[in-house]
Tab-separated table of N, CA and C in Angstrom:
chain	number	residue	atom	x	y	z
J	1	MET	N	161.169	-26.197	-23.228
J	1	MET	CA	160.770	-25.537	-21.998
J	1	MET	C	159.421	-24.856	-22.201
J	2	LYS	N	158.519	-25.043	-21.262
J	2	LYS	CA	157.178	-24.478	-21.360
J	2	LYS	C	157.195	-22.990	-21.005
J	3	SER	N	156.541	-22.190	-21.824
J	3	SER	CA	156.463	-20.755	-21.594
J	3	SER	C	155.543	-20.458	-20.418
J	4	PRO	N	155.932	-19.505	-19.556
J	4	PRO	CA	155.068	-19.152	-18.430
J	4	PRO	C	153.858	-18.330	-18.864
J	5	VAL	N	153.847	-17.881	-20.110
J	5	VAL	CA	152.738	-17.079	-20.625
J	5	VAL	C	151.695	-17.999	-21.244
J	6	VAL	N	150.434	-17.780	-20.865
J	6	VAL	CA	149.322	-18.582	-21.370
J	6	VAL	C	148.412	-17.675	-22.196
J	7	LYS	N	148.131	-18.087	-23.421
J	7	LYS	CA	147.253	-17.320	-24.308
J	7	LYS	C	145.858	-17.933	-24.258
J	8	ARG	N	144.863	-17.087	-23.984
J	8	ARG	CA	143.475	-17.557	-23.914
J	8	ARG	C	142.579	-16.630	-24.723
J	9	SER	N	141.526	-17.201	-25.249
J	9	SER	CA	140.512	-16.413	-25.954
J	9	SER	C	139.439	-16.018	-24.969
J	10	ILE	N	138.962	-14.796	-25.116
J	10	ILE	CA	137.928	-14.294	-24.219
J	10	ILE	C	137.036	-13.339	-25.005
J	11	VAL	N	135.764	-13.291	-24.656
J	11	VAL	CA	134.826	-12.380	-25.304
J	11	VAL	C	134.760	-11.100	-24.478
J	12	VAL	N	135.095	-9.987	-25.124
J	12	VAL	CA	135.085	-8.681	-24.465
J	12	VAL	C	134.168	-7.757	-25.259
J	13	ALA	N	133.156	-7.250	-24.598
J	13	ALA	CA	132.189	-6.340	-25.233
J	13	ALA	C	131.640	-6.923	-26.532
J	14	GLY	N	131.356	-8.211	-26.516
J	14	GLY	CA	130.725	-8.858	-27.659
J	14	GLY	C	131.660	-9.331	-28.751
J	15	HIS	N	132.965	-9.084	-28.611
J	15	HIS	CA	133.883	-9.592	-29.636
J	15	HIS	C	134.965	-10.456	-28.998
J	16	LYS	N	135.374	-11.466	-29.756
J	16	LYS	CA	136.359	-12.425	-29.264
J	16	LYS	C	137.766	-11.870	-29.484
J	17	THR	N	138.580	-11.971	-28.452
J	17	THR	CA	139.970	-11.544	-28.550
J	17	THR	C	140.841	-12.526	-27.778
J	18	SER	N	142.118	-12.497	-28.021
J	18	SER	CA	143.016	-13.364	-27.265
J	18	SER	C	143.918	-12.497	-26.399
J	19	VAL	N	144.205	-13.016	-25.222
J	19	VAL	CA	145.024	-12.301	-24.246
J	19	VAL	C	146.096	-13.256	-23.749
J	20	SER	N	147.328	-12.775	-23.721
J	20	SER	CA	148.454	-13.566	-23.229
J	20	SER	C	148.895	-13.033	-21.870
J	21	LEU	N	148.793	-13.892	-20.857
J	21	LEU	CA	149.178	-13.530	-19.483
J	21	LEU	C	149.847	-14.717	-18.813
J	22	GLU	N	150.681	-14.443	-17.851
J	22	GLU	CA	151.238	-15.498	-17.017
J	22	GLU	C	150.114	-16.123	-16.196
J	23	GLU	N	150.279	-17.393	-15.867
J	23	GLU	CA	149.239	-18.132	-15.127
J	23	GLU	C	148.862	-17.429	-13.820
J	24	ALA	N	149.829	-16.823	-13.145
J	24	ALA	CA	149.543	-16.123	-11.883
J	24	ALA	C	148.550	-14.984	-12.095
J	25	PHE	N	148.648	-14.284	-13.224
J	25	PHE	CA	147.708	-13.197	-13.500
J	25	PHE	C	146.323	-13.744	-13.845
J	26	TRP	N	146.262	-14.862	-14.581
J	26	TRP	CA	144.962	-15.492	-14.841
J	26	TRP	C	144.314	-15.895	-13.518
J	27	ASN	N	145.095	-16.475	-12.621
J	27	ASN	CA	144.549	-16.877	-11.316
J	27	ASN	C	144.070	-15.671	-10.521
J	28	GLY	N	144.835	-14.589	-10.560
J	28	GLY	CA	144.421	-13.361	-9.876
J	28	GLY	C	143.125	-12.814	-10.439
J	29	MET	N	143.001	-12.840	-11.772
J	29	MET	CA	141.771	-12.358	-12.412
J	29	MET	C	140.572	-13.203	-11.997
J	30	LYS	N	140.764	-14.523	-11.942
J	30	LYS	CA	139.677	-15.407	-11.526
J	30	LYS	C	139.254	-15.105	-10.091
J	31	GLU	N	140.224	-14.878	-9.227
J	31	GLU	CA	139.917	-14.559	-7.831
J	31	GLU	C	139.151	-13.239	-7.719
J	32	ILE	N	139.627	-12.222	-8.405
J	32	ILE	CA	138.976	-10.906	-8.358
J	32	ILE	C	137.562	-10.981	-8.923
J	33	SER	N	137.393	-11.629	-10.070
J	33	SER	CA	136.056	-11.711	-10.662
J	33	SER	C	135.104	-12.481	-9.752
J	34	GLY	N	135.607	-13.521	-9.085
J	34	GLY	CA	134.766	-14.271	-8.148
J	34	GLY	C	134.341	-13.419	-6.962
J	35	LEU	N	135.282	-12.641	-6.419
J	35	LEU	CA	134.963	-11.770	-5.284
J	35	LEU	C	133.973	-10.676	-5.667
J	36	ARG	N	133.992	-10.280	-6.924
J	36	ARG	CA	133.088	-9.235	-7.408
J	36	ARG	C	131.796	-9.807	-7.998
J	37	ASN	N	131.651	-11.117	-7.953
J	37	ASN	CA	130.467	-11.785	-8.517
J	37	ASN	C	130.229	-11.399	-9.973
J	38	MET	N	131.301	-11.450	-10.757
J	38	MET	CA	131.176	-11.157	-12.177
J	38	MET	C	131.984	-12.188	-12.955
J	39	THR	N	131.699	-12.294	-14.236
J	39	THR	CA	132.450	-13.240	-15.058
J	39	THR	C	133.816	-12.638	-15.386
J	40	LEU	N	134.705	-13.508	-15.804
J	40	LEU	CA	136.026	-13.061	-16.227
J	40	LEU	C	135.896	-12.101	-17.414
J	41	SER	N	134.984	-12.405	-18.334
J	41	SER	CA	134.759	-11.534	-19.492
J	41	SER	C	134.272	-10.155	-19.069
J	42	GLU	N	133.399	-10.097	-18.084
J	42	GLU	CA	132.906	-8.806	-17.602
J	42	GLU	C	134.036	-7.986	-16.982
J	43	LEU	N	134.882	-8.647	-16.194
J	43	LEU	CA	135.996	-7.950	-15.563
J	43	LEU	C	136.981	-7.441	-16.608
J	44	VAL	N	137.317	-8.279	-17.581
J	44	VAL	CA	138.234	-7.852	-18.642
J	44	VAL	C	137.607	-6.698	-19.431
J	45	GLY	N	136.310	-6.739	-19.654
J	45	GLY	CA	135.626	-5.647	-20.349
J	45	GLY	C	135.722	-4.348	-19.572
J	46	GLU	N	135.606	-4.432	-18.255
J	46	GLU	CA	135.726	-3.248	-17.398
J	46	GLU	C	137.153	-2.674	-17.485
J	47	ILE	N	138.140	-3.547	-17.408
J	47	ILE	CA	139.534	-3.118	-17.496
J	47	ILE	C	139.793	-2.491	-18.862
J	48	ASP	N	139.291	-3.135	-19.913
J	48	ASP	CA	139.473	-2.641	-21.271
J	48	ASP	C	138.845	-1.257	-21.435
J	49	GLY	N	137.679	-1.066	-20.869
J	49	GLY	CA	136.984	0.217	-20.985
J	49	GLY	C	137.645	1.341	-20.205
J	50	ASN	N	138.408	0.998	-19.171
J	50	ASN	CA	139.038	2.021	-18.327
J	50	ASN	C	140.499	2.302	-18.670
J	51	ARG	N	141.091	1.503	-19.539
J	51	ARG	CA	142.520	1.709	-19.815
J	51	ARG	C	142.733	2.962	-20.653
J	52	GLN	N	143.815	3.642	-20.344
J	52	GLN	CA	144.139	4.894	-21.023
J	52	GLN	C	145.033	4.657	-22.233
J	53	GLN	N	145.930	3.678	-22.129
J	53	GLN	CA	146.867	3.400	-23.217
J	53	GLN	C	147.425	2.006	-23.040
J	54	GLY	N	148.262	1.603	-23.946
J	54	GLY	CA	148.887	0.290	-23.838
J	54	GLY	C	147.976	-0.814	-24.315
J	55	ASN	N	148.523	-2.016	-24.325
J	55	ASN	CA	147.720	-3.141	-24.786
J	55	ASN	C	146.924	-3.748	-23.638
J	56	LEU	N	145.979	-4.578	-23.976
J	56	LEU	CA	145.073	-5.152	-22.984
J	56	LEU	C	145.807	-6.025	-21.970
J	57	SER	N	146.762	-6.812	-22.420
J	57	SER	CA	147.508	-7.667	-21.487
J	57	SER	C	148.213	-6.830	-20.427
J	58	SER	N	148.838	-5.746	-20.846
J	58	SER	CA	149.523	-4.870	-19.890
J	58	SER	C	148.523	-4.229	-18.929
J	59	ALA	N	147.387	-3.802	-19.445
J	59	ALA	CA	146.364	-3.187	-18.596
J	59	ALA	C	145.866	-4.175	-17.547
J	60	ILE	N	145.707	-5.433	-17.926
J	60	ILE	CA	145.264	-6.463	-16.984
J	60	ILE	C	146.327	-6.690	-15.918
J	61	ARG	N	147.575	-6.794	-16.320
J	61	ARG	CA	148.656	-6.994	-15.339
J	61	ARG	C	148.698	-5.857	-14.332
J	62	LEU	N	148.592	-4.617	-14.819
J	62	LEU	CA	148.614	-3.462	-13.914
J	62	LEU	C	147.398	-3.454	-12.990
J	63	PHE	N	146.238	-3.834	-13.512
J	63	PHE	CA	145.027	-3.899	-12.697
J	63	PHE	C	145.185	-4.915	-11.569
J	64	VAL	N	145.650	-6.115	-11.909
J	64	VAL	CA	145.821	-7.172	-10.907
J	64	VAL	C	146.860	-6.752	-9.866
J	65	LEU	N	147.976	-6.195	-10.322
J	65	LEU	CA	149.012	-5.726	-9.404
J	65	LEU	C	148.449	-4.683	-8.447
J	66	ASP	N	147.743	-3.703	-8.978
J	66	ASP	CA	147.167	-2.644	-8.147
J	66	ASP	C	146.147	-3.203	-7.163
J	67	TYR	N	145.314	-4.142	-7.623
J	67	TYR	CA	144.292	-4.729	-6.758
J	67	TYR	C	144.923	-5.408	-5.543
J	68	PHE	N	145.902	-6.265	-5.783
J	68	PHE	CA	146.509	-6.998	-4.671
J	68	PHE	C	147.443	-6.121	-3.847
J	69	ARG	N	148.078	-5.136	-4.458
J	69	ARG	CA	148.909	-4.194	-3.701
J	69	ARG	C	148.034	-3.402	-2.730
J	70	THR	N	146.883	-2.948	-3.200
J	70	THR	CA	145.966	-2.194	-2.354
J	70	THR	C	145.472	-3.048	-1.189
J	71	ARG	N	145.159	-4.308	-1.459
J	71	ARG	CA	144.702	-5.209	-0.390
J	71	ARG	C	145.797	-5.503	0.622
J	72	ALA	N	147.050	-5.480	0.192
J	72	ALA	CA	148.162	-5.818	1.075
J	72	ALA	C	148.577	-4.664	1.981
J	73	MET	N	148.196	-3.443	1.618
J	73	MET	CA	148.581	-2.280	2.425
J	73	MET	C	147.793	-2.266	3.722
J	74	PRO	N	148.489	-2.062	4.857
J	74	PRO	CA	147.759	-1.948	6.120
J	74	PRO	C	146.962	-0.643	6.129
J	75	ALA	N	145.900	-0.651	6.880
J	75	ALA	CA	145.085	0.554	6.993
J	75	ALA	C	145.955	1.681	7.554
J	76	ALA	N	145.786	2.853	7.004
J	76	ALA	CA	146.583	3.997	7.451
J	76	ALA	C	146.225	4.333	8.896
J	77	ALA	N	147.240	4.475	9.717
J	77	ALA	CA	147.028	4.825	11.119
J	77	ALA	C	146.799	6.329	11.229
J	78	PRO	N	145.991	6.747	12.196
J	78	PRO	CA	145.793	8.189	12.393
J	78	PRO	C	147.139	8.848	12.706
J	79	PRO	N	147.318	10.121	12.299
J	79	PRO	CA	148.609	10.780	12.482
J	79	PRO	C	149.060	10.858	13.936
J	80	ASP	N	148.124	10.871	14.903
J	80	ASP	CA	148.503	10.987	16.309
J	80	ASP	C	148.642	9.633	16.999
J	81	ALA	N	148.526	8.554	16.241
J	81	ALA	CA	148.664	7.208	16.831
J	81	ALA	C	150.130	6.962	17.201
J	82	PRO	N	150.358	6.261	18.338
J	82	PRO	CA	151.743	5.966	18.717
J	82	PRO	C	152.396	5.061	17.678
J	83	ARG	N	153.657	5.311	17.410
J	83	ARG	CA	154.404	4.529	16.434
J	83	ARG	C	155.114	3.384	17.136
J	84	PRO	N	155.143	2.205	16.500
J	84	PRO	CA	155.844	1.075	17.114
J	84	PRO	C	157.348	1.350	17.214
J	85	GLN	N	157.956	0.865	18.309
J	85	GLN	CA	159.387	1.046	18.513
J	85	GLN	C	160.150	0.035	17.674
J	86	ALA	N	161.253	0.476	17.067
J	86	ALA	CA	162.066	-0.415	16.232
J	86	ALA	C	162.989	-1.270	17.068
């Protein structure tokens, strides 16, 4: 049975490292880096530089999750806006 986790080598801040992620997270990273007009290595370097703890793979998963969760949230309605009826 093929593992859903894919290990890839990537250059981060001038050094080569390997990162193991599920294919869906690799695809999400590619989409985000494309939208930001940056390389995958640049995006991973940014994530690596901002992480507080944990390993790089976990930091990437949390970044991708947060990115798409934020995009999926509807814009907050003003407090006095009428609420839809259930």
